[in-house]
Amino acid sequence: MKITRRSLLAGAPLAAGIIAAGLPRFAFAQAAPVKFRYLASRGSISPHELADELGYYKGLGVELENVGYVGGGPESLFALSSGSVDIGSAATAAVINSISGGNDFVAAYPSNGINRQVKSVFYVLEDSPIKSIADIAGKTISVNTLGAHLDYTVREALHSVGLPPDAANLVVVPGPQLEQTLRSRQVDIAGLGYWQATFAGALVAKSGVRGVFNDTDVLGELAGGFVVLRRDFIAANPDAARNFVEQSARASDWSRQNPDEARKVLADILNKRGENGGLARYWTGFGLREGAKATDRDIEFWVAVLERDGRLAKGKLKGADILYRPGETKIN
């Protein structure tokens, strides 16, 4: 999927650096905030985007810059690896694969959680003969990208009923086109991720569809994906990185405590981007634990799956290797 990026200035003027060098830490944070470039996802937001909109980063040395849109997590991680952005966001399995492949990334905080309220659902038309996971073998399923959460969820779903992980045919369809391709019968099943609740809500509201299974059925309750930073970026900007994560968690908690207000903020953000702000009424939240806390199981679950499938060498990685703990004096 094509994404647009604005040209970025490389660094601040030398004079500003000389002046800021003599200021106290807090004043330095205000005079020269650290820029965090990121790619947005259509129809949705991440906790750090909400934190920015709520003004939580003011005076804390963090400045967010949206440099375009991303089609899916793997594309986001590629941009992070290449240095085009400073924030990545992807499914946990994709993050683990990327780190295993040599990228020195850190899972900063869970971007979303999956539970009974926030989940990815695989929809079919009401008259479809597909009734269960066993029926998806040989069928065509639309997902936003390959090698990410929906892809791995389908693999695990097939594994759970004793079918090969490649028994279904996955095709990539951008979020805004998922409903159209399902209703026009170009695909048998449309997978709408937990981050696409706005699109899923609009799909269900028009009726004529039903869910066959969801990711919580298959995976249980855990982090759906992670916001990712480069390890060297954290080392170079420890205070800004800590503030970035802590204020993102604060925004996640606020959204859970104030869901109606959060939907209004999301509507404003979508409208500013030129998207349909009306979809915000279908937003189900981030699904994160209090404080956006990550657990080792959020990582270990997928480590075990990847080891089982031969995609990751046994014992090569564990949760503690890649989870960032805000407030620690150093990262692993």
Coordinates of C-alpha atoms in Angstrom, one line a residue:
M1 CA 0.0 0.0 0.0
K2 CA 1.4 3.4 -0.9
I3 CA 2.1 5.7 1.9
T4 CA 3.1 9.4 1.8
R5 CA 5.9 10.9 3.8
R6 CA 6.8 14.5 4.3
S7 CA 10.4 15.7 3.9
L8 CA 12.0 15.9 7.4
L9 CA 14.6 18.4 8.6
A10 CA 17.8 16.8 9.8
G11 CA 18.5 18.2 13.2
A12 CA 18.2 21.6 14.9
P13 CA 20.3 24.7 14.3
L14 CA 23.7 24.6 15.9
A15 CA 23.0 27.8 17.8
A16 CA 20.0 26.2 19.5
G17 CA 22.1 23.3 20.6
I18 CA 24.8 25.6 22.1
I19 CA 22.1 27.6 24.0
A20 CA 20.3 24.5 25.2
A21 CA 23.4 22.8 26.4
G22 CA 23.7 25.2 29.3
L23 CA 20.1 24.9 30.5
P24 CA 18.7 22.7 33.3
R25 CA 17.2 19.4 32.3
F26 CA 13.6 20.5 32.5
A27 CA 14.3 23.7 30.5
F28 CA 16.3 21.6 28.0
A29 CA 13.2 19.4 27.5
Q30 CA 11.1 22.4 26.6
A31 CA 13.8 24.1 24.4
A32 CA 14.7 21.1 22.4
P33 CA 12.1 18.3 22.6
V34 CA 12.9 14.9 21.0
K35 CA 11.0 14.3 17.8
F36 CA 9.2 11.0 17.6
R37 CA 8.1 10.4 13.9
Y38 CA 5.4 7.8 13.4
L39 CA 3.0 6.4 10.8
A40 CA -0.8 6.5 11.4
S41 CA -3.3 3.7 10.8
R42 CA -6.5 4.6 9.0
G43 CA -9.6 4.6 11.1
S44 CA -7.7 4.3 14.3
I45 CA -5.2 5.8 16.8
S46 CA -2.6 4.6 19.2
P47 CA -2.3 5.7 22.8
H48 CA 0.6 8.0 22.1
E49 CA -1.5 9.8 19.5
L50 CA -4.3 10.3 22.1
A51 CA -1.7 11.4 24.7
D52 CA -0.5 14.0 22.2
E53 CA -4.0 15.3 21.5
L54 CA -4.6 15.5 25.2
G55 CA -1.5 17.6 25.7
Y56 CA 0.2 15.1 28.0
Y57 CA 3.6 15.6 26.4
K58 CA 3.8 19.3 26.9
G59 CA 7.0 20.3 28.7
L60 CA 8.2 16.7 28.8
G61 CA 10.6 16.7 25.9
V62 CA 8.4 14.7 23.5
E63 CA 7.2 16.0 20.1
L64 CA 5.2 13.7 17.9
E65 CA 5.1 14.0 14.1
N66 CA 2.8 12.1 11.8
V67 CA 4.7 11.4 8.6
G68 CA 2.0 9.4 6.7
Y69 CA 0.0 6.3 6.8
V70 CA 1.0 2.6 7.1
G71 CA -0.8 -0.4 5.7
G72 CA 0.3 -2.8 8.5
G73 CA 2.8 -3.7 11.2
P74 CA 5.5 -5.2 9.0
E75 CA 5.6 -2.0 6.9
S76 CA 5.9 0.0 10.1
L77 CA 8.8 -2.1 11.4
F78 CA 10.6 -1.7 8.1
A79 CA 10.2 2.0 8.3
L80 CA 11.6 1.9 11.9
S81 CA 14.6 -0.2 10.8
S82 CA 15.4 2.1 7.9
G83 CA 15.3 5.2 10.1
S84 CA 12.3 6.7 8.4
V85 CA 10.3 6.8 11.6
D86 CA 11.1 6.6 15.4
I87 CA 8.0 4.7 16.4
G88 CA 6.9 1.4 15.0
S89 CA 3.8 -0.6 15.8
A90 CA 3.1 -4.2 15.0
A91 CA 1.7 -7.5 16.0
T92 CA 3.7 -9.2 18.7
A93 CA 4.7 -12.1 16.5
A94 CA 5.9 -9.7 13.8
V95 CA 8.0 -7.8 16.4
I96 CA 9.6 -11.0 17.7
N97 CA 10.4 -12.1 14.1
S98 CA 11.9 -8.7 13.4
I99 CA 14.1 -8.7 16.5
S100 CA 15.1 -12.3 15.8
G101 CA 16.1 -11.2 12.3
G102 CA 18.6 -8.7 13.8
N103 CA 16.8 -5.5 14.4
D104 CA 17.7 -4.1 17.8
F105 CA 14.1 -3.1 18.8
V106 CA 12.5 -2.8 22.2
A107 CA 8.8 -3.5 22.8
A108 CA 7.9 -0.1 24.5
Y109 CA 4.3 -0.8 25.5
P110 CA 1.3 -2.8 24.2
S111 CA -0.5 -0.9 21.5
N112 CA -3.7 -2.8 22.2
G113 CA -5.0 -5.7 24.1
I114 CA -7.5 -8.4 23.0
N115 CA -10.3 -9.4 25.4
R116 CA -14.0 -9.8 25.3
Q117 CA -14.6 -6.2 24.5
V118 CA -11.7 -5.4 22.2
K119 CA -11.0 -8.1 19.6
S120 CA -10.4 -9.0 15.9
V121 CA -13.4 -10.6 14.3
F122 CA -13.6 -12.7 11.1
Y123 CA -16.8 -11.9 9.3
V124 CA -18.8 -13.7 6.6
L125 CA -22.0 -12.8 4.8
E126 CA -25.1 -14.1 6.6
D127 CA -25.9 -16.7 3.9
S128 CA -22.4 -18.1 3.9
P129 CA -22.0 -21.8 4.5
I130 CA -19.0 -21.1 6.7
K131 CA -20.0 -21.8 10.3
S132 CA -16.8 -22.7 12.1
I133 CA -13.0 -22.5 12.0
A134 CA -12.9 -25.9 10.3
D135 CA -14.9 -24.5 7.4
I136 CA -12.3 -21.8 6.6
A137 CA -10.0 -24.3 4.9
G138 CA -9.7 -23.5 1.2
K139 CA -11.5 -20.2 1.6
T140 CA -10.2 -16.7 0.8
I141 CA -9.7 -14.3 3.8
S142 CA -9.0 -10.6 3.5
V143 CA -6.5 -9.1 6.0
N144 CA -4.8 -5.7 6.1
T145 CA -1.4 -7.2 5.7
L146 CA 0.5 -10.4 5.7
G147 CA 2.9 -11.5 8.5
A148 CA 1.0 -9.7 11.2
H149 CA -1.7 -10.3 13.8
L150 CA -4.6 -11.4 11.6
D151 CA -2.2 -13.7 9.6
Y152 CA -0.9 -15.4 12.8
T153 CA -4.4 -15.6 14.3
V154 CA -5.6 -17.5 11.2
R155 CA -2.6 -19.9 11.5
E156 CA -3.4 -20.5 15.1
A157 CA -7.1 -21.0 14.4
L158 CA -6.3 -23.6 11.8
H159 CA -3.7 -25.3 14.1
S160 CA -6.4 -25.5 16.8
V161 CA -8.6 -27.8 14.6
G162 CA -5.7 -29.8 13.3
L163 CA -5.4 -28.2 9.9
P164 CA -2.2 -26.9 8.2
P165 CA -1.5 -23.3 8.9
D166 CA -1.6 -22.4 5.2
A167 CA -5.0 -24.2 4.6
A168 CA -6.7 -20.8 3.9
N169 CA -5.8 -18.2 1.3
L170 CA -5.0 -14.8 2.7
V171 CA -5.3 -11.7 0.5
V172 CA -4.3 -8.1 1.4
V173 CA -7.1 -5.6 1.4
P174 CA -6.8 -2.0 2.9
G175 CA -9.1 -1.4 5.9
P176 CA -11.5 1.0 4.1
Q177 CA -12.2 -1.6 1.4
L178 CA -12.8 -4.6 3.6
E179 CA -16.5 -4.2 3.7
Q180 CA -16.8 -3.7 0.0
T181 CA -14.8 -6.8 -0.9
L182 CA -16.8 -8.9 1.5
R183 CA -20.2 -7.7 0.3
S184 CA -19.3 -8.0 -3.3
R185 CA -18.2 -11.6 -2.6
Q186 CA -14.6 -11.1 -3.8
V187 CA -13.6 -12.8 -0.6
D188 CA -15.3 -15.4 1.6
I189 CA -14.2 -13.9 4.9
A190 CA -13.2 -10.4 6.0
G191 CA -10.8 -10.2 8.9
L192 CA -11.1 -6.9 10.8
G193 CA -8.4 -6.3 13.4
Y194 CA -9.0 -5.0 16.9
W195 CA -7.5 -1.7 15.7
Q196 CA -10.2 -1.6 13.0
A197 CA -13.2 -1.5 15.3
T198 CA -14.4 1.6 13.5
F199 CA -14.7 -0.3 10.2
A200 CA -16.1 -3.4 11.9
G201 CA -18.8 -1.3 13.6
A202 CA -19.9 0.2 10.3
L203 CA -19.9 -3.2 8.7
V204 CA -22.1 -4.7 11.4
A205 CA -24.4 -1.7 11.6
K206 CA -25.5 -2.3 8.0
S207 CA -26.4 -5.9 8.9
G208 CA -26.2 -9.0 6.6
V209 CA -23.0 -10.3 8.2
R210 CA -22.0 -12.5 11.2
G211 CA -18.8 -13.3 12.9
V212 CA -17.4 -16.8 12.6
F213 CA -14.6 -16.5 15.2
N214 CA -12.4 -13.9 16.9
D215 CA -8.8 -13.7 18.0
T216 CA -9.7 -13.9 21.7
D217 CA -11.4 -17.3 21.1
V218 CA -8.1 -18.5 19.6
L219 CA -5.4 -16.7 21.6
G220 CA -7.0 -15.9 24.9
E221 CA -6.6 -12.5 26.5
L222 CA -3.2 -10.9 25.8
A223 CA -1.5 -8.0 24.1
G224 CA -2.4 -7.8 20.5
G225 CA 0.7 -5.9 19.5
F226 CA 3.4 -3.5 20.7
V227 CA 4.6 0.0 20.0
V228 CA 8.3 -0.4 19.2
L229 CA 11.3 1.8 19.6
R230 CA 14.9 1.3 18.6
R231 CA 17.2 0.4 21.5
D232 CA 19.8 3.1 20.4
F233 CA 17.0 5.7 20.3
I234 CA 16.0 4.9 23.9
A235 CA 19.7 5.0 25.0
A236 CA 20.2 8.4 23.4
N237 CA 16.9 9.8 24.8
P238 CA 16.2 8.0 28.1
D239 CA 14.0 10.7 29.6
A240 CA 12.0 11.4 26.5
A241 CA 11.5 7.6 26.0
R242 CA 10.3 7.2 29.5
N243 CA 7.9 10.1 29.3
F244 CA 6.6 8.9 25.9
V245 CA 5.7 5.5 27.4
E246 CA 4.3 6.8 30.7
Q247 CA 2.1 9.4 29.1
S248 CA 0.9 6.9 26.5
A249 CA -0.2 4.7 29.4
R250 CA -1.8 7.6 31.1
A251 CA -3.8 8.3 27.9
S252 CA -4.9 4.6 27.7
D253 CA -6.2 4.8 31.3
W254 CA -8.0 8.0 30.6
S255 CA -9.7 6.5 27.5
R256 CA -10.9 3.5 29.6
Q257 CA -12.3 5.8 32.3
N258 CA -13.8 8.3 29.8
P259 CA -14.9 6.2 26.8
D260 CA -17.4 8.8 25.4
E261 CA -14.9 11.6 25.6
A262 CA -12.3 9.4 24.1
R263 CA -14.5 8.8 21.1
K264 CA -15.0 12.5 20.6
V265 CA -11.3 13.0 20.6
L266 CA -10.9 10.2 18.1
A267 CA -13.6 11.8 15.9
D268 CA -11.6 15.1 16.0
I269 CA -8.4 13.3 15.0
L270 CA -10.0 11.4 12.1
N271 CA -11.6 14.6 10.9
K272 CA -8.3 16.4 11.0
R273 CA -6.8 13.7 8.9
G274 CA -9.6 14.0 6.3
E275 CA -11.1 10.7 7.4
N276 CA -14.7 9.9 8.5
G277 CA -14.9 11.1 12.1
G278 CA -18.4 9.6 12.4
L279 CA -16.8 6.1 12.6
A280 CA -15.4 7.0 16.0
R281 CA -18.7 6.0 17.6
Y282 CA -17.8 2.4 16.9
W283 CA -14.4 2.5 18.6
T284 CA -14.2 -0.1 21.4
G285 CA -11.0 1.2 23.1
F286 CA -7.5 0.0 23.4
G287 CA -8.2 -3.1 25.5
L288 CA -5.1 -2.5 27.7
R289 CA -4.5 -3.3 31.3
E290 CA -4.2 -0.5 33.8
G291 CA -1.1 1.5 33.1
A292 CA -0.7 -0.3 29.7
K293 CA 1.2 -2.9 31.6
A294 CA 2.9 -5.7 29.6
T295 CA 3.4 -9.2 31.0
D296 CA 6.0 -11.8 30.0
R297 CA 3.1 -14.0 28.7
D298 CA 2.3 -11.3 26.1
I299 CA 5.7 -12.1 24.5
E300 CA 6.2 -15.8 25.6
F301 CA 2.9 -17.0 24.1
W302 CA 4.2 -16.0 20.6
V303 CA 7.7 -17.1 21.3
A304 CA 6.3 -20.6 22.0
V305 CA 4.2 -20.6 18.8
L306 CA 7.2 -19.5 16.7
E307 CA 9.5 -22.1 18.3
R308 CA 6.8 -24.7 17.7
D309 CA 6.6 -23.8 14.0
G310 CA 10.3 -23.7 13.5
R311 CA 10.4 -20.0 12.8
L312 CA 12.4 -19.2 15.9
A313 CA 15.3 -21.1 17.5
K314 CA 14.4 -22.5 20.9
G315 CA 15.7 -20.4 23.7
K316 CA 16.8 -17.5 21.4
L317 CA 14.5 -14.9 22.8
K318 CA 12.3 -14.4 25.9
G319 CA 10.0 -11.6 27.1
A320 CA 12.6 -10.1 29.4
D321 CA 15.0 -9.6 26.4
I322 CA 12.8 -7.2 24.6
L323 CA 10.3 -5.6 27.0
Y324 CA 11.1 -2.0 28.0
R325 CA 10.5 -1.2 31.7
P326 CA 10.0 2.5 32.1
G327 CA 11.9 3.9 35.1
E328 CA 14.7 1.3 35.0
T329 CA 18.2 2.7 34.9
K330 CA 19.0 0.8 31.8
I331 CA 17.3 -1.5 29.2
N332 CA 18.4 -5.0 28.6

